[in-house]
PDB file of C-alpha atoms in Angstrom:
ATOM      1  CA  MET U   1       9.177 -18.757  -2.774  1.00  0.00           C
ATOM      2  CA  LEU U   2       8.863 -14.990  -3.251  1.00  0.00           C
ATOM      3  CA  LYS U   3       8.440 -12.763  -0.166  1.00  0.00           C
ATOM      4  CA  VAL U   4       6.697  -9.343  -0.651  1.00  0.00           C
ATOM      5  CA  ALA U   5       6.378  -6.691   1.853  1.00  0.00           C
ATOM      6  CA  THR U   6       4.360  -3.220   1.702  1.00  0.00           C
ATOM      7  CA  VAL U   7       4.232  -0.412   4.061  1.00  0.00           C
ATOM      8  CA  ASN U   8       3.655   3.295   4.440  1.00  0.00           C
ATOM      9  CA  VAL U   9       6.775   4.313   5.888  1.00  0.00           C
ATOM     10  CA  ASN U  10       5.620   7.829   6.660  1.00  0.00           C
ATOM     11  CA  GLY U  11       8.797   9.373   5.706  1.00  0.00           C
ATOM     12  CA  VAL U  12      11.686   7.098   4.905  1.00  0.00           C
ATOM     13  CA  ARG U  13      14.346   9.024   7.059  1.00  0.00           C
ATOM     14  CA  ALA U  14      11.886   9.122  10.186  1.00  0.00           C
ATOM     15  CA  ALA U  15      11.061   5.335   9.619  1.00  0.00           C
ATOM     16  CA  TYR U  16      14.763   4.652   9.643  1.00  0.00           C
ATOM     17  CA  ARG U  17      15.495   6.731  12.508  1.00  0.00           C
ATOM     18  CA  ARG U  18      12.927   4.977  14.770  1.00  0.00           C
ATOM     19  CA  GLY U  19      14.071   1.465  13.691  1.00  0.00           C
ATOM     20  CA  MET U  20      13.001   0.251  10.389  1.00  0.00           C
ATOM     21  CA  ALA U  21      16.515  -1.201   9.464  1.00  0.00           C
ATOM     22  CA  PRO U  22      16.143  -4.082  11.876  1.00  0.00           C
ATOM     23  CA  TRP U  23      12.735  -5.200  10.801  1.00  0.00           C
ATOM     24  CA  LEU U  24      13.848  -4.919   7.215  1.00  0.00           C
ATOM     25  CA  GLU U  25      17.352  -7.137   7.683  1.00  0.00           C
ATOM     26  CA  GLN U  26      14.966  -9.555   9.846  1.00  0.00           C
ATOM     27  CA  THR U  27      12.059  -9.881   7.339  1.00  0.00           C
ATOM     28  CA  ASP U  28      14.446  -9.901   4.155  1.00  0.00           C
ATOM     29  CA  PRO U  29      11.824  -9.528   1.623  1.00  0.00           C
ATOM     30  CA  ASP U  30      12.519 -10.036  -2.261  1.00  0.00           C
ATOM     31  CA  LEU U  31      10.187  -6.959  -3.176  1.00  0.00           C
ATOM     32  CA  LEU U  32       9.672  -4.167  -0.797  1.00  0.00           C
ATOM     33  CA  LEU U  33       7.018  -1.651  -1.864  1.00  0.00           C
ATOM     34  CA  MET U  34       6.840   1.656   0.136  1.00  0.00           C
ATOM     35  CA  GLN U  35       4.307   4.769   0.384  1.00  0.00           C
ATOM     36  CA  GLU U  36       4.800   8.116   1.518  1.00  0.00           C
ATOM     37  CA  VAL U  37       8.331   7.844   0.885  1.00  0.00           C
ATOM     38  CA  ARG U  38       9.225  11.657   1.062  1.00  0.00           C
ATOM     39  CA  ALA U  39      12.545  11.401  -0.350  1.00  0.00           C
ATOM     40  CA  THR U  40      14.920  11.801  -3.484  1.00  0.00           C
ATOM     41  CA  ASP U  41      16.077   8.570  -5.095  1.00  0.00           C
ATOM     42  CA  GLU U  42      19.559   9.193  -3.559  1.00  0.00           C
ATOM     43  CA  VAL U  43      18.111   9.628  -0.136  1.00  0.00           C
ATOM     44  CA  LEU U  44      16.198   6.331  -0.590  1.00  0.00           C
ATOM     45  CA  ARG U  45      19.180   4.546  -1.822  1.00  0.00           C
ATOM     46  CA  ASP U  46      21.294   5.808   0.869  1.00  0.00           C
ATOM     47  CA  HIS U  47      18.872   4.506   3.421  1.00  0.00           C
ATOM     48  CA  LEU U  48      18.016   1.012   1.909  1.00  0.00           C
ATOM     49  CA  GLY U  49      21.645   0.206   1.096  1.00  0.00           C
ATOM     50  CA  GLY U  50      22.576  -3.160  -0.307  1.00  0.00           C
ATOM     51  CA  ASP U  51      21.995  -4.560  -3.577  1.00  0.00           C
ATOM     52  CA  TRP U  52      18.436  -3.259  -4.464  1.00  0.00           C
ATOM     53  CA  HIS U  53      16.932  -2.645  -7.864  1.00  0.00           C
ATOM     54  CA  LEU U  54      14.751   0.640  -7.488  1.00  0.00           C
ATOM     55  CA  ALA U  55      11.654   1.966  -9.032  1.00  0.00           C
ATOM     56  CA  HIS U  56      10.763   5.444  -7.686  1.00  0.00           C
ATOM     57  CA  ALA U  57       7.882   7.933  -8.304  1.00  0.00           C
ATOM     58  CA  GLU U  58       8.998  11.001  -6.708  1.00  0.00           C
ATOM     59  CA  PRO U  59       6.185  13.760  -6.375  1.00  0.00           C
ATOM     60  CA  THR U  60       6.889  17.040  -8.491  1.00  0.00           C
ATOM     61  CA  ILE U  61       3.696  18.899  -8.417  1.00  0.00           C
ATOM     62  CA  ASP U  62       2.218  21.271  -5.607  1.00  0.00           C
ATOM     63  CA  GLY U  63       0.300  19.768  -3.082  1.00  0.00           C
ATOM     64  CA  SER U  64       2.322  16.259  -3.108  1.00  0.00           C
ATOM     65  CA  LYS U  65       5.720  17.537  -2.273  1.00  0.00           C
ATOM     66  CA  GLY U  66       6.982  16.427   0.785  1.00  0.00           C
ATOM     67  CA  ARG U  67       4.151  14.079   1.618  1.00  0.00           C
ATOM     68  CA  ALA U  68       3.844  11.277  -0.973  1.00  0.00           C
ATOM     69  CA  GLY U  69       6.378   9.229  -3.291  1.00  0.00           C
ATOM     70  CA  VAL U  70       6.038   5.562  -3.928  1.00  0.00           C
ATOM     71  CA  ALA U  71       8.703   3.077  -4.685  1.00  0.00           C
ATOM     72  CA  ILE U  72       9.557  -0.453  -5.339  1.00  0.00           C
ATOM     73  CA  ALA U  73      12.729  -1.862  -4.104  1.00  0.00           C
ATOM     74  CA  SER U  74      13.644  -5.510  -5.503  1.00  0.00           C
ATOM     75  CA  ARG U  75      16.278  -7.984  -5.102  1.00  0.00           C
ATOM     76  CA  ARG U  76      15.231  -9.222  -8.457  1.00  0.00           C
ATOM     77  CA  PRO U  77      16.110  -7.426 -11.728  1.00  0.00           C
ATOM     78  CA  ILE U  78      13.338  -4.773 -13.067  1.00  0.00           C
ATOM     79  CA  LYS U  79      12.872  -4.990 -16.737  1.00  0.00           C
ATOM     80  CA  VAL U  80      10.616  -1.837 -16.939  1.00  0.00           C
ATOM     81  CA  GLU U  81       9.596   0.845 -14.729  1.00  0.00           C
ATOM     82  CA  ARG U  82       6.239   2.988 -15.365  1.00  0.00           C
ATOM     83  CA  THR U  83       4.806   5.984 -13.198  1.00  0.00           C
ATOM     84  CA  ASP U  84       1.963   6.775 -15.553  1.00  0.00           C
ATOM     85  CA  ILE U  85      -1.355   5.729 -14.383  1.00  0.00           C
ATOM     86  CA  GLY U  86      -3.403   7.254 -17.101  1.00  0.00           C
ATOM     87  CA  PRO U  87      -5.075  10.774 -16.609  1.00  0.00           C
ATOM     88  CA  GLU U  88      -2.607  13.749 -16.944  1.00  0.00           C
ATOM     89  CA  ARG U  89      -4.049  15.219 -13.833  1.00  0.00           C
ATOM     90  CA  PHE U  90      -2.072  12.544 -11.700  1.00  0.00           C
ATOM     91  CA  ALA U  91       1.251  12.929 -13.528  1.00  0.00           C
ATOM     92  CA  GLY U  92       3.789  14.097 -10.974  1.00  0.00           C
ATOM     93  CA  SER U  93       1.544  13.180  -7.972  1.00  0.00           C
ATOM     94  CA  GLY U  94       4.055  10.430  -6.696  1.00  0.00           C
ATOM     95  CA  ARG U  95       1.172   8.049  -5.855  1.00  0.00           C
ATOM     96  CA  TRP U  96       1.724   5.456  -8.615  1.00  0.00           C
ATOM     97  CA  VAL U  97       4.732   2.958  -9.826  1.00  0.00           C
ATOM     98  CA  GLU U  98       4.937  -0.133 -11.454  1.00  0.00           C
ATOM     99  CA  ALA U  99       7.617  -2.348 -12.140  1.00  0.00           C
ATOM    100  CA  ASP U 100       7.897  -5.560 -14.277  1.00  0.00           C
ATOM    101  CA  VAL U 101      10.008  -8.041 -12.003  1.00  0.00           C
ATOM    102  CA  VAL U 102      12.048 -11.015 -13.476  1.00  0.00           C
ATOM    103  CA  LEU U 103      11.066 -14.025 -11.360  1.00  0.00           C
ATOM    104  CA  ASP U 104      13.425 -17.028 -10.931  1.00  0.00           C
ATOM    105  CA  ASP U 105      11.698 -19.117 -13.825  1.00  0.00           C
ATOM    106  CA  GLY U 106      12.221 -15.950 -16.186  1.00  0.00           C
ATOM    107  CA  SER U 107       8.633 -14.921 -16.005  1.00  0.00           C
ATOM    108  CA  THR U 108       7.591 -11.420 -15.186  1.00  0.00           C
ATOM    109  CA  LEU U 109       5.482 -10.216 -12.203  1.00  0.00           C
ATOM    110  CA  THR U 110       4.156  -6.458 -12.454  1.00  0.00           C
ATOM    111  CA  ALA U 111       4.147  -5.069  -9.217  1.00  0.00           C
ATOM    112  CA  VAL U 112       2.533  -2.017  -8.318  1.00  0.00           C
ATOM    113  CA  SER U 113       2.948   0.537  -5.272  1.00  0.00           C
ATOM    114  CA  THR U 114       0.178   2.874  -4.746  1.00  0.00           C
ATOM    115  CA  TYR U 115      -0.964   5.804  -2.334  1.00  0.00           C
ATOM    116  CA  VAL U 116      -4.566   6.606  -2.756  1.00  0.00           C
ATOM    117  CA  PHE U 117      -5.515  10.043  -1.895  1.00  0.00           C
ATOM    118  CA  THR U 118      -7.014  10.607   1.785  1.00  0.00           C
ATOM    119  CA  GLY U 119     -10.145  12.474   0.686  1.00  0.00           C
ATOM    120  CA  GLU U 120     -12.200  14.866   2.749  1.00  0.00           C
ATOM    121  CA  PHE U 121      -9.427  14.837   5.622  1.00  0.00           C
ATOM    122  CA  GLU U 122      -7.354  16.772   3.079  1.00  0.00           C
ATOM    123  CA  THR U 123      -6.838  20.350   2.775  1.00  0.00           C
ATOM    124  CA  PRO U 124      -8.595  21.332   0.637  1.00  0.00           C
ATOM    125  CA  PRO U 125     -10.678  18.352   0.372  1.00  0.00           C
ATOM    126  CA  ARG U 126      -9.921  15.950  -2.307  1.00  0.00           C
ATOM    127  CA  GLN U 127     -12.873  13.296  -2.493  1.00  0.00           C
ATOM    128  CA  GLU U 128     -13.742  13.952  -5.923  1.00  0.00           C
ATOM    129  CA  GLU U 129      -9.680  13.299  -6.799  1.00  0.00           C
ATOM    130  CA  LYS U 130      -9.880  10.279  -4.885  1.00  0.00           C
ATOM    131  CA  TYR U 131     -12.846   8.888  -6.879  1.00  0.00           C
ATOM    132  CA  ALA U 132     -11.120   9.890 -10.004  1.00  0.00           C
ATOM    133  CA  PHE U 133      -7.806   8.168  -8.864  1.00  0.00           C
ATOM    134  CA  LEU U 134      -9.653   5.023  -8.127  1.00  0.00           C
ATOM    135  CA  ASP U 135     -11.478   5.047 -11.370  1.00  0.00           C
ATOM    136  CA  ALA U 136      -7.864   5.279 -12.979  1.00  0.00           C
ATOM    137  CA  ILE U 137      -7.010   2.436 -10.843  1.00  0.00           C
ATOM    138  CA  THR U 138      -9.676   0.032 -12.426  1.00  0.00           C
ATOM    139  CA  ALA U 139      -8.876   1.086 -15.806  1.00  0.00           C
ATOM    140  CA  ARG U 140      -4.905   0.581 -15.621  1.00  0.00           C
ATOM    141  CA  LEU U 141      -5.387  -2.965 -13.655  1.00  0.00           C
ATOM    142  CA  THR U 142      -7.757  -4.230 -16.482  1.00  0.00           C
ATOM    143  CA  GLU U 143      -5.114  -3.273 -18.833  1.00  0.00           C
ATOM    144  CA  LEU U 144      -2.119  -4.887 -16.861  1.00  0.00           C
ATOM    145  CA  ARG U 145      -4.396  -8.184 -16.578  1.00  0.00           C
ATOM    146  CA  ALA U 146      -5.481  -8.292 -20.237  1.00  0.00           C
ATOM    147  CA  ASP U 147      -2.207 -10.444 -21.351  1.00  0.00           C
ATOM    148  CA  GLY U 148      -2.623 -12.746 -18.366  1.00  0.00           C
ATOM    149  CA  ARG U 149       0.404 -11.514 -16.461  1.00  0.00           C
ATOM    150  CA  HIS U 150       0.766 -11.851 -12.938  1.00  0.00           C
ATOM    151  CA  VAL U 151      -0.079  -8.464 -11.159  1.00  0.00           C
ATOM    152  CA  LEU U 152       0.212  -7.585  -7.625  1.00  0.00           C
ATOM    153  CA  MET U 153      -0.856  -4.058  -6.331  1.00  0.00           C
ATOM    154  CA  CYS U 154       0.344  -3.008  -2.886  1.00  0.00           C
ATOM    155  CA  GLY U 155      -0.360   0.190  -0.943  1.00  0.00           C
ATOM    156  CA  ASP U 156      -2.158   2.547   0.947  1.00  0.00           C
ATOM    157  CA  LEU U 157      -5.518   2.368  -0.618  1.00  0.00           C
ATOM    158  CA  ASN U 158      -7.005   4.692   2.573  1.00  0.00           C
ATOM    159  CA  ILE U 159     -10.023   2.877   2.205  1.00  0.00           C
ATOM    160  CA  ALA U 160     -11.573   0.147   4.848  1.00  0.00           C
ATOM    161  CA  HIS U 161     -13.608  -2.106   2.673  1.00  0.00           C
ATOM    162  CA  ARG U 162     -15.814  -3.695   5.514  1.00  0.00           C
ATOM    163  CA  GLU U 163     -16.915  -3.038   8.912  1.00  0.00           C
ATOM    164  CA  GLU U 164     -14.369  -5.683  10.192  1.00  0.00           C
ATOM    165  CA  ASP U 165     -11.789  -3.620   8.795  1.00  0.00           C
ATOM    166  CA  LEU U 166     -11.909  -0.446  11.259  1.00  0.00           C
ATOM    167  CA  LYS U 167     -12.723  -0.589  14.992  1.00  0.00           C
ATOM    168  CA  ALA U 168     -14.717   2.481  15.131  1.00  0.00           C
ATOM    169  CA  TRP U 169     -16.930   1.681  12.070  1.00  0.00           C
ATOM    170  CA  LYS U 170     -20.107   3.080  13.400  1.00  0.00           C
ATOM    171  CA  ALA U 171     -18.513   6.390  14.021  1.00  0.00           C
ATOM    172  CA  ASN U 172     -16.903   6.822  10.541  1.00  0.00           C
ATOM    173  CA  ARG U 173     -19.783   5.770   8.332  1.00  0.00           C
ATOM    174  CA  LYS U 174     -20.033   9.178   6.834  1.00  0.00           C
ATOM    175  CA  LYS U 175     -16.039   9.852   6.706  1.00  0.00           C
ATOM    176  CA  SER U 176     -13.687   9.418   4.137  1.00  0.00           C
ATOM    177  CA  GLY U 177     -12.138   5.907   4.124  1.00  0.00           C
ATOM    178  CA  PHE U 178     -15.448   4.279   4.885  1.00  0.00           C
ATOM    179  CA  LEU U 179     -17.822   6.142   2.578  1.00  0.00           C
ATOM    180  CA  PRO U 180     -20.389   3.653   0.782  1.00  0.00           C
ATOM    181  CA  GLU U 181     -18.857   4.682  -2.739  1.00  0.00           C
ATOM    182  CA  GLU U 182     -15.202   3.962  -1.797  1.00  0.00           C
ATOM    183  CA  ARG U 183     -16.436   0.437  -0.413  1.00  0.00           C
ATOM    184  CA  ALA U 184     -18.571  -0.156  -3.365  1.00  0.00           C
ATOM    185  CA  TRP U 185     -15.424   0.328  -5.675  1.00  0.00           C
ATOM    186  CA  MET U 186     -13.828  -2.142  -3.770  1.00  0.00           C
ATOM    187  CA  ASP U 187     -16.581  -4.427  -4.142  1.00  0.00           C
ATOM    188  CA  ARG U 188     -16.459  -4.284  -7.728  1.00  0.00           C
ATOM    189  CA  LEU U 189     -12.629  -4.527  -7.831  1.00  0.00           C
ATOM    190  CA  PHE U 190     -12.901  -7.952  -5.734  1.00  0.00           C
ATOM    191  CA  ALA U 191     -16.026  -9.038  -8.059  1.00  0.00           C
ATOM    192  CA  ALA U 192     -13.812  -8.630 -11.155  1.00  0.00           C
ATOM    193  CA  GLY U 193     -11.562 -11.562  -9.747  1.00  0.00           C
ATOM    194  CA  TRP U 194      -8.959  -9.312  -7.896  1.00  0.00           C
ATOM    195  CA  VAL U 195      -8.072 -10.923  -4.314  1.00  0.00           C
ATOM    196  CA  ASP U 196      -7.441  -9.320  -0.917  1.00  0.00           C
ATOM    197  CA  LEU U 197      -4.992 -11.367   0.578  1.00  0.00           C
ATOM    198  CA  GLY U 198      -4.927  -9.756   3.797  1.00  0.00           C
ATOM    199  CA  ARG U 199      -8.530 -10.633   4.309  1.00  0.00           C
ATOM    200  CA  ARG U 200      -8.275 -14.232   2.821  1.00  0.00           C
ATOM    201  CA  PHE U 201      -5.486 -15.007   5.088  1.00  0.00           C
ATOM    202  CA  GLY U 202      -6.500 -12.786   8.144  1.00  0.00           C
ATOM    203  CA  GLY U 203      -9.839 -14.604   8.659  1.00  0.00           C
ATOM    204  CA  ASP U 204     -13.210 -12.971   9.248  1.00  0.00           C
ATOM    205  CA  GLY U 205     -12.018 -10.351  11.662  1.00  0.00           C
ATOM    206  CA  PRO U 206     -12.487  -7.839  13.249  1.00  0.00           C
ATOM    207  CA  GLY U 207      -8.939  -6.707  12.062  1.00  0.00           C
ATOM    208  CA  PRO U 208      -6.063  -7.394  12.013  1.00  0.00           C
ATOM    209  CA  TYR U 209      -5.488  -3.565  11.674  1.00  0.00           C
ATOM    210  CA  SER U 210      -2.695  -1.870   9.770  1.00  0.00           C
ATOM    211  CA  TRP U 211      -3.017   1.764  10.644  1.00  0.00           C
ATOM    212  CA  TRP U 212      -3.358   3.549  14.158  1.00  0.00           C
ATOM    213  CA  SER U 213      -3.148   7.138  14.894  1.00  0.00           C
ATOM    214  CA  TRP U 214       0.189   8.094  16.585  1.00  0.00           C
ATOM    215  CA  ARG U 215      -2.341  10.204  18.986  1.00  0.00           C
ATOM    216  CA  GLY U 216      -3.930   8.908  22.477  1.00  0.00           C
ATOM    217  CA  LYS U 217      -4.550   5.328  23.063  1.00  0.00           C
ATOM    218  CA  ALA U 218      -5.333   4.148  19.686  1.00  0.00           C
ATOM    219  CA  PHE U 219      -2.352   1.531  19.042  1.00  0.00           C
ATOM    220  CA  ASP U 220      -2.588   0.468  22.879  1.00  0.00           C
ATOM    221  CA  ASN U 221      -6.352  -0.223  22.547  1.00  0.00           C
ATOM    222  CA  ASP U 222      -6.132  -1.818  18.950  1.00  0.00           C
ATOM    223  CA  ALA U 223      -8.604   0.842  17.708  1.00  0.00           C
ATOM    224  CA  GLY U 224      -7.067   0.826  13.962  1.00  0.00           C
ATOM    225  CA  TRP U 225      -7.963   0.678  10.436  1.00  0.00           C
ATOM    226  CA  ARG U 226      -6.993  -2.018   7.712  1.00  0.00           C
ATOM    227  CA  ILE U 227      -6.252   0.327   4.884  1.00  0.00           C
ATOM    228  CA  ASP U 228      -3.040  -1.214   3.748  1.00  0.00           C
ATOM    229  CA  TYR U 229      -3.425  -4.115   1.134  1.00  0.00           C
ATOM    230  CA  GLN U 230      -1.796  -6.624  -1.042  1.00  0.00           C
ATOM    231  CA  ILE U 231      -4.194  -7.072  -3.927  1.00  0.00           C
ATOM    232  CA  ALA U 232      -3.309 -10.028  -6.460  1.00  0.00           C
ATOM    233  CA  SER U 233      -4.704 -11.324  -9.883  1.00  0.00           C
ATOM    234  CA  PRO U 234      -6.489 -14.505  -9.625  1.00  0.00           C
ATOM    235  CA  GLU U 235      -3.630 -16.723 -10.843  1.00  0.00           C
ATOM    236  CA  LEU U 236      -1.120 -14.849  -8.542  1.00  0.00           C
ATOM    237  CA  ALA U 237      -3.565 -15.263  -5.705  1.00  0.00           C
ATOM    238  CA  GLY U 238      -3.630 -18.897  -6.193  1.00  0.00           C
ATOM    239  CA  ALA U 239       0.240 -19.046  -5.491  1.00  0.00           C
ATOM    240  CA  ALA U 240      -0.165 -17.152  -2.151  1.00  0.00           C
ATOM    241  CA  THR U 241       0.729 -19.220   0.906  1.00  0.00           C
ATOM    242  CA  GLY U 242       0.413 -16.890   3.493  1.00  0.00           C
ATOM    243  CA  CYS U 243      -0.064 -13.066   4.302  1.00  0.00           C
ATOM    244  CA  GLU U 244       0.203 -11.216   7.610  1.00  0.00           C
ATOM    245  CA  ILE U 245       0.378  -7.723   9.389  1.00  0.00           C
ATOM    246  CA  HIS U 246       3.758  -7.250  11.229  1.00  0.00           C
ATOM    247  CA  ARG U 247       2.442  -5.161  14.253  1.00  0.00           C
ATOM    248  CA  ALA U 248       4.793  -3.729  16.321  1.00  0.00           C
ATOM    249  CA  PRO U 249       4.842  -5.453  19.760  1.00  0.00           C
ATOM    250  CA  THR U 250       4.547  -2.011  21.793  1.00  0.00           C
ATOM    251  CA  TYR U 251       4.004   1.729  20.781  1.00  0.00           C
ATOM    252  CA  ALA U 252       7.656   2.551  21.673  1.00  0.00           C
ATOM    253  CA  GLU U 253       8.652   0.035  18.929  1.00  0.00           C
ATOM    254  CA  ARG U 254       6.683   1.537  16.064  1.00  0.00           C
ATOM    255  CA  TRP U 255       8.505   3.206  13.332  1.00  0.00           C
ATOM    256  CA  SER U 256       5.655   4.255  11.185  1.00  0.00           C
ATOM    257  CA  ASP U 257       1.710   4.712  12.235  1.00  0.00           C
ATOM    258  CA  HIS U 258       1.117   2.142   9.582  1.00  0.00           C
ATOM    259  CA  ALA U 259       2.430  -1.691   9.891  1.00  0.00           C
ATOM    260  CA  PRO U 260       3.615  -4.028   7.232  1.00  0.00           C
ATOM    261  CA  VAL U 261       1.691  -6.218   5.289  1.00  0.00           C
ATOM    262  CA  VAL U 262       3.825  -9.271   4.251  1.00  0.00           C
ATOM    263  CA  ALA U 263       2.911 -12.053   1.754  1.00  0.00           C
ATOM    264  CA  THR U 264       4.662 -15.250   0.416  1.00  0.00           C
ATOM    265  CA  TYR U 265       4.060 -16.663  -2.838  1.00  0.00           C
ATOM    266  CA  SER U 266       5.006 -20.009  -4.201  1.00  0.00           C
ATOM    267  CA  LEU U 267       6.603 -19.090  -7.757  1.00  0.00           C
TER     268      LEU U 267
END
């Protein structure tokens, strides 16, 4: 059995100050995929502790420093680490990292942690950059899947796919994160055979959500968005035995504005 957890930590140092460590110890995943790490390799290793193999893409370009960074921590050996999604414009953005992880039977799983641009909410607006990044994801996933390997993409995609994936969908129909073009990209992804495990195991909805604003009563009223995903290649999806969102019991117990998405695979 392989347990995989993915979460936007909203800054690993802040997450640990708020209580990430007890959650990690209790959940005990084989793979932990993180977004918005906002830390160096050294800082990340110091916080994780223990016997983790680590793949980490730190942001090195202006506009991403201090706000991005993606990582994969694995209890299993990592054979190869890659941070190149393709187009040069995304080099150093800290938004894509791949790790070829050795499974118990000797086979390889390519795990991906990604953090997609927010889009028009950013300053300056970066919606076109977001669309270009989504196109790069499509191309890279196609390459990875070509040889029949297991592929798992996890992360904060900053897109709610369906009306069931955000509470205030009517008010957000013309906003980044729920635009028709973004949702159509996800339609094409799933039509190509990729599987959204959160929806498969989460039922028809509405929800369960994975992100709530820190402000106001969004968390208490469950006025959230489901923008954090585990998306598996068809063969890997067939081995999935469950997927759930670890929503904190109370607002005070939150250690990120995102909740972890945790799935298990019979591998």
